């Protein structure tokens, strides 16, 4: 009677591969952040995101429910890291201004939260999702470091200044935006300081 040899046994590569759910979910989320940052909410579909992540659109919907659900998680994933706002550093205006000009330098790594904001804000549902993410992440991070009154308003104004500098410096590249950190940071510090409740001690250069 013939017996199965070792050569007939299924090789590891022949056996069905079990999908790592956590790794797949992460791959989908990373693909979504990239896609929405490049094309905006309305410019890309679930199929394209799934293809980039190496899975099916059905699997994306299984993990995230819908394109809107995927976008919401992608936005929170992009906004949660402190890309510009320091953990805790005094004076806050000075350290924030320095980090802002360094992170918006043309040679710096692209900041996906700002690209998401810029390219998806025209869609009302996407805008509402991003507003909640801003309140939950950068605005809260700033508010928690402030003292006094009107914390939400002041944190919002600081966030607006950050976004404006990013737009002028990293996207539009308007005149003056290509100056180095030593030239720009003192001016930004003096704009941030009153909102953050600090004295502007930096003297801008002439």
Short mmCIF file of C-alpha atoms in Angstrom, two decimals:
data_model
loop_
_atom_site.label_atom_id
_atom_site.label_comp_id
_atom_site.label_asym_id
_atom_site.label_seq_id
_atom_site.Cartn_x
_atom_site.Cartn_y
_atom_site.Cartn_z
CA UNK A 1 0.00 0.00 0.00
CA UNK A 2 1.26 3.42 -0.92
CA UNK A 3 1.82 5.82 1.91
CA UNK A 4 2.01 9.57 1.88
CA UNK A 5 5.54 10.81 1.83
CA UNK A 6 6.86 13.94 3.48
CA UNK A 7 6.88 15.56 0.05
CA UNK A 8 3.09 15.15 -0.17
CA UNK A 9 2.43 16.96 3.11
CA UNK A 10 1.04 20.49 2.78
CA UNK A 11 3.79 23.06 2.92
CA UNK A 12 3.28 26.15 5.11
CA UNK A 13 2.92 28.28 2.01
CA UNK A 14 0.15 25.98 0.73
CA UNK A 15 -1.96 26.21 3.85
CA UNK A 16 -4.67 28.89 4.11
CA UNK A 17 -3.23 32.00 5.68
CA UNK A 18 -5.10 33.38 8.64
CA UNK A 19 -5.57 37.10 8.42
CA UNK A 20 -4.18 39.14 11.28
CA UNK A 21 -7.20 41.29 12.10
CA UNK A 22 -5.27 43.96 14.00
CA UNK A 23 -2.61 44.29 11.28
CA UNK A 24 -5.25 44.42 8.56
CA UNK A 25 -7.19 47.10 10.39
CA UNK A 26 -4.03 49.15 10.83
CA UNK A 27 -3.14 48.75 7.15
CA UNK A 28 -6.61 49.95 6.13
CA UNK A 29 -6.40 52.94 8.47
CA UNK A 30 -2.94 53.91 7.21
CA UNK A 31 -4.14 53.62 3.62
CA UNK A 32 -7.17 55.77 4.43
CA UNK A 33 -5.07 58.53 6.01
CA UNK A 34 -2.85 58.62 2.92
CA UNK A 35 -5.77 58.56 0.49
CA UNK A 36 -7.89 61.20 2.24
CA UNK A 37 -4.83 63.43 2.70
CA UNK A 38 -4.09 63.29 -1.02
CA UNK A 39 -7.58 63.36 -2.49
CA UNK A 40 -9.99 64.54 0.21
CA UNK A 41 -13.15 62.82 1.38
CA UNK A 42 -14.97 63.17 -1.94
CA UNK A 43 -11.98 62.30 -4.12
CA UNK A 44 -11.42 58.67 -3.18
CA UNK A 45 -13.57 55.60 -2.60
CA UNK A 46 -13.47 52.56 -0.36
CA UNK A 47 -12.35 50.31 -3.23
CA UNK A 48 -9.21 52.37 -3.85
CA UNK A 49 -8.37 52.43 -0.14
CA UNK A 50 -8.94 48.68 0.14
CA UNK A 51 -6.75 47.95 -2.88
CA UNK A 52 -3.90 50.00 -1.40
CA UNK A 53 -4.28 48.11 1.90
CA UNK A 54 -4.31 44.74 0.13
CA UNK A 55 -7.83 43.70 1.08
CA UNK A 56 -11.39 43.87 -0.21
CA UNK A 57 -13.87 46.70 0.10
CA UNK A 58 -16.15 44.28 1.94
CA UNK A 59 -13.51 43.84 4.61
CA UNK A 60 -13.13 47.62 4.99
CA UNK A 61 -16.87 47.92 5.59
CA UNK A 62 -16.74 45.02 8.05
CA UNK A 63 -14.14 46.82 10.16
CA UNK A 64 -15.36 50.41 9.83
CA UNK A 65 -19.02 50.17 8.81
CA UNK A 66 -18.92 52.70 5.99
CA UNK A 67 -16.72 55.22 4.21
CA UNK A 68 -17.82 57.86 6.70
CA UNK A 69 -16.90 55.60 9.61
CA UNK A 70 -13.51 54.95 8.06
CA UNK A 71 -12.96 58.67 7.50
CA UNK A 72 -13.82 59.46 11.10
CA UNK A 73 -11.29 56.96 12.45
CA UNK A 74 -8.67 58.12 9.93
CA UNK A 75 -9.16 61.74 11.04
CA UNK A 76 -8.78 60.87 14.71
CA UNK A 77 -5.68 58.78 13.92
CA UNK A 78 -4.17 61.74 12.05
CA UNK A 79 -5.05 64.41 14.62
CA UNK A 80 -4.20 62.50 17.80
CA UNK A 81 -0.35 62.73 17.63
CA UNK A 82 1.10 66.01 18.86
CA UNK A 83 2.80 67.07 15.66
CA UNK A 84 3.16 70.74 16.64
CA UNK A 85 1.81 71.24 20.16
CA UNK A 86 4.42 70.41 22.83
CA UNK A 87 3.55 68.05 25.67
CA UNK A 88 4.37 70.58 28.37
CA UNK A 89 6.94 73.27 27.99
CA UNK A 90 7.23 76.79 29.33
CA UNK A 91 6.96 79.30 27.89
CA UNK A 92 4.37 77.62 25.68
CA UNK A 93 4.23 80.36 23.03
CA UNK A 94 7.96 80.14 22.38
CA UNK A 95 8.17 76.34 22.12
CA UNK A 96 4.99 76.20 20.02
CA UNK A 97 6.26 78.86 17.61
CA UNK A 98 9.57 77.08 17.21
CA UNK A 99 7.95 73.70 16.56
CA UNK A 100 5.51 75.23 14.11
CA UNK A 101 8.14 76.79 11.87
CA UNK A 102 10.24 73.63 12.00
CA UNK A 103 7.34 71.34 11.10
CA UNK A 104 6.12 73.61 8.29
CA UNK A 105 9.54 73.90 6.69
CA UNK A 106 9.40 72.85 3.00
CA UNK A 107 11.83 70.01 3.73
CA UNK A 108 9.91 68.72 6.75
CA UNK A 109 7.64 65.69 6.77
CA UNK A 110 4.16 66.40 5.40
CA UNK A 111 1.58 66.94 8.14
CA UNK A 112 -1.42 64.79 7.21
CA UNK A 113 -3.90 66.47 9.63
CA UNK A 114 -3.62 69.76 7.76
CA UNK A 115 -3.93 68.10 4.35
CA UNK A 116 -7.03 66.25 5.54
CA UNK A 117 -8.46 69.55 6.73
CA UNK A 118 -7.66 71.40 3.53
CA UNK A 119 -8.88 68.77 1.08
CA UNK A 120 -12.00 67.54 2.86
CA UNK A 121 -13.48 70.68 4.45
CA UNK A 122 -15.81 71.36 1.51
CA UNK A 123 -17.90 68.32 2.42
CA UNK A 124 -20.24 69.26 5.32
CA UNK A 125 -20.23 65.80 6.91
CA UNK A 126 -16.46 65.55 6.65
CA UNK A 127 -16.12 69.06 8.08
CA UNK A 128 -18.25 68.12 11.10
CA UNK A 129 -16.09 65.05 11.75
CA UNK A 130 -12.91 67.12 11.54
CA UNK A 131 -14.32 69.78 13.85
CA UNK A 132 -14.92 67.14 16.51
CA UNK A 133 -11.41 65.77 16.03
CA UNK A 134 -9.86 69.24 16.37
CA UNK A 135 -11.80 69.85 19.59
CA UNK A 136 -10.81 66.45 20.95
CA UNK A 137 -7.11 66.55 20.09
CA UNK A 138 -5.17 69.78 19.33
CA UNK A 139 -7.69 72.15 20.92
CA UNK A 140 -7.91 70.09 24.10
CA UNK A 141 -4.12 69.70 24.19
CA UNK A 142 -3.75 73.48 24.15
CA UNK A 143 -6.63 74.17 26.52
CA UNK A 144 -5.21 71.81 29.14
CA UNK A 145 -2.03 73.93 29.28
CA UNK A 146 -3.84 77.26 29.70
CA UNK A 147 -4.89 79.12 32.83
CA UNK A 148 -7.61 81.70 33.33
CA UNK A 149 -10.87 82.23 31.49
CA UNK A 150 -12.26 81.49 28.02
CA UNK A 151 -10.04 78.46 27.56
CA UNK A 152 -11.90 77.03 24.56
CA UNK A 153 -11.93 80.36 22.73
CA UNK A 154 -8.22 80.95 23.32
CA UNK A 155 -7.27 77.41 22.30
CA UNK A 156 -9.35 77.78 19.15
CA UNK A 157 -7.63 81.04 18.24
CA UNK A 158 -4.21 79.48 18.75
CA UNK A 159 -5.24 76.56 16.53
CA UNK A 160 -6.41 79.01 13.87
CA UNK A 161 -3.04 80.77 13.89
CA UNK A 162 -1.25 77.43 13.61
CA UNK A 163 -3.40 76.41 10.65
CA UNK A 164 -2.88 79.78 8.97
CA UNK A 165 0.89 79.62 9.25
CA UNK A 166 0.84 76.07 7.88
CA UNK A 167 -1.30 77.13 4.91
CA UNK A 168 0.85 80.14 4.01
CA UNK A 169 4.18 78.41 4.59
CA UNK A 170 3.73 74.77 3.57
CA UNK A 171 1.02 74.98 0.91
CA UNK A 172 0.97 78.42 -0.74
CA UNK A 173 4.62 79.33 -0.15
CA UNK A 174 3.85 83.06 -0.10
CA UNK A 175 6.59 85.69 0.09
CA UNK A 176 8.32 85.65 3.46
CA UNK A 177 7.22 82.12 4.30
CA UNK A 178 10.57 80.64 3.31
CA UNK A 179 12.46 82.45 6.05
CA UNK A 180 14.24 80.25 8.57
CA UNK A 181 13.01 79.40 12.04
CA UNK A 182 15.16 82.02 13.75
CA UNK A 183 13.53 84.74 11.66
CA UNK A 184 9.89 83.60 11.83
CA UNK A 185 9.54 82.06 15.28
CA UNK A 186 9.83 85.33 17.29
CA UNK A 187 7.01 86.93 15.30
CA UNK A 188 4.76 83.90 15.74
CA UNK A 189 5.57 83.85 19.45
CA UNK A 190 4.43 87.44 19.80
CA UNK A 191 1.13 86.62 18.10
CA UNK A 192 0.53 83.51 20.21
CA UNK A 193 1.56 84.91 23.58
CA UNK A 194 -1.50 87.12 24.30
CA UNK A 195 -3.90 84.30 23.42
CA UNK A 196 -1.98 81.83 25.57
CA UNK A 197 -1.78 84.27 28.45
CA UNK A 198 1.97 84.84 28.30
CA UNK A 199 4.26 87.82 27.88
CA UNK A 200 5.99 87.95 24.53
CA UNK A 201 9.63 88.21 25.47
CA UNK A 202 11.11 87.53 22.03
CA UNK A 203 12.16 90.57 20.08
CA UNK A 204 11.69 90.05 16.32
CA UNK A 205 14.63 90.98 14.17
CA UNK A 206 14.44 93.89 11.83
#
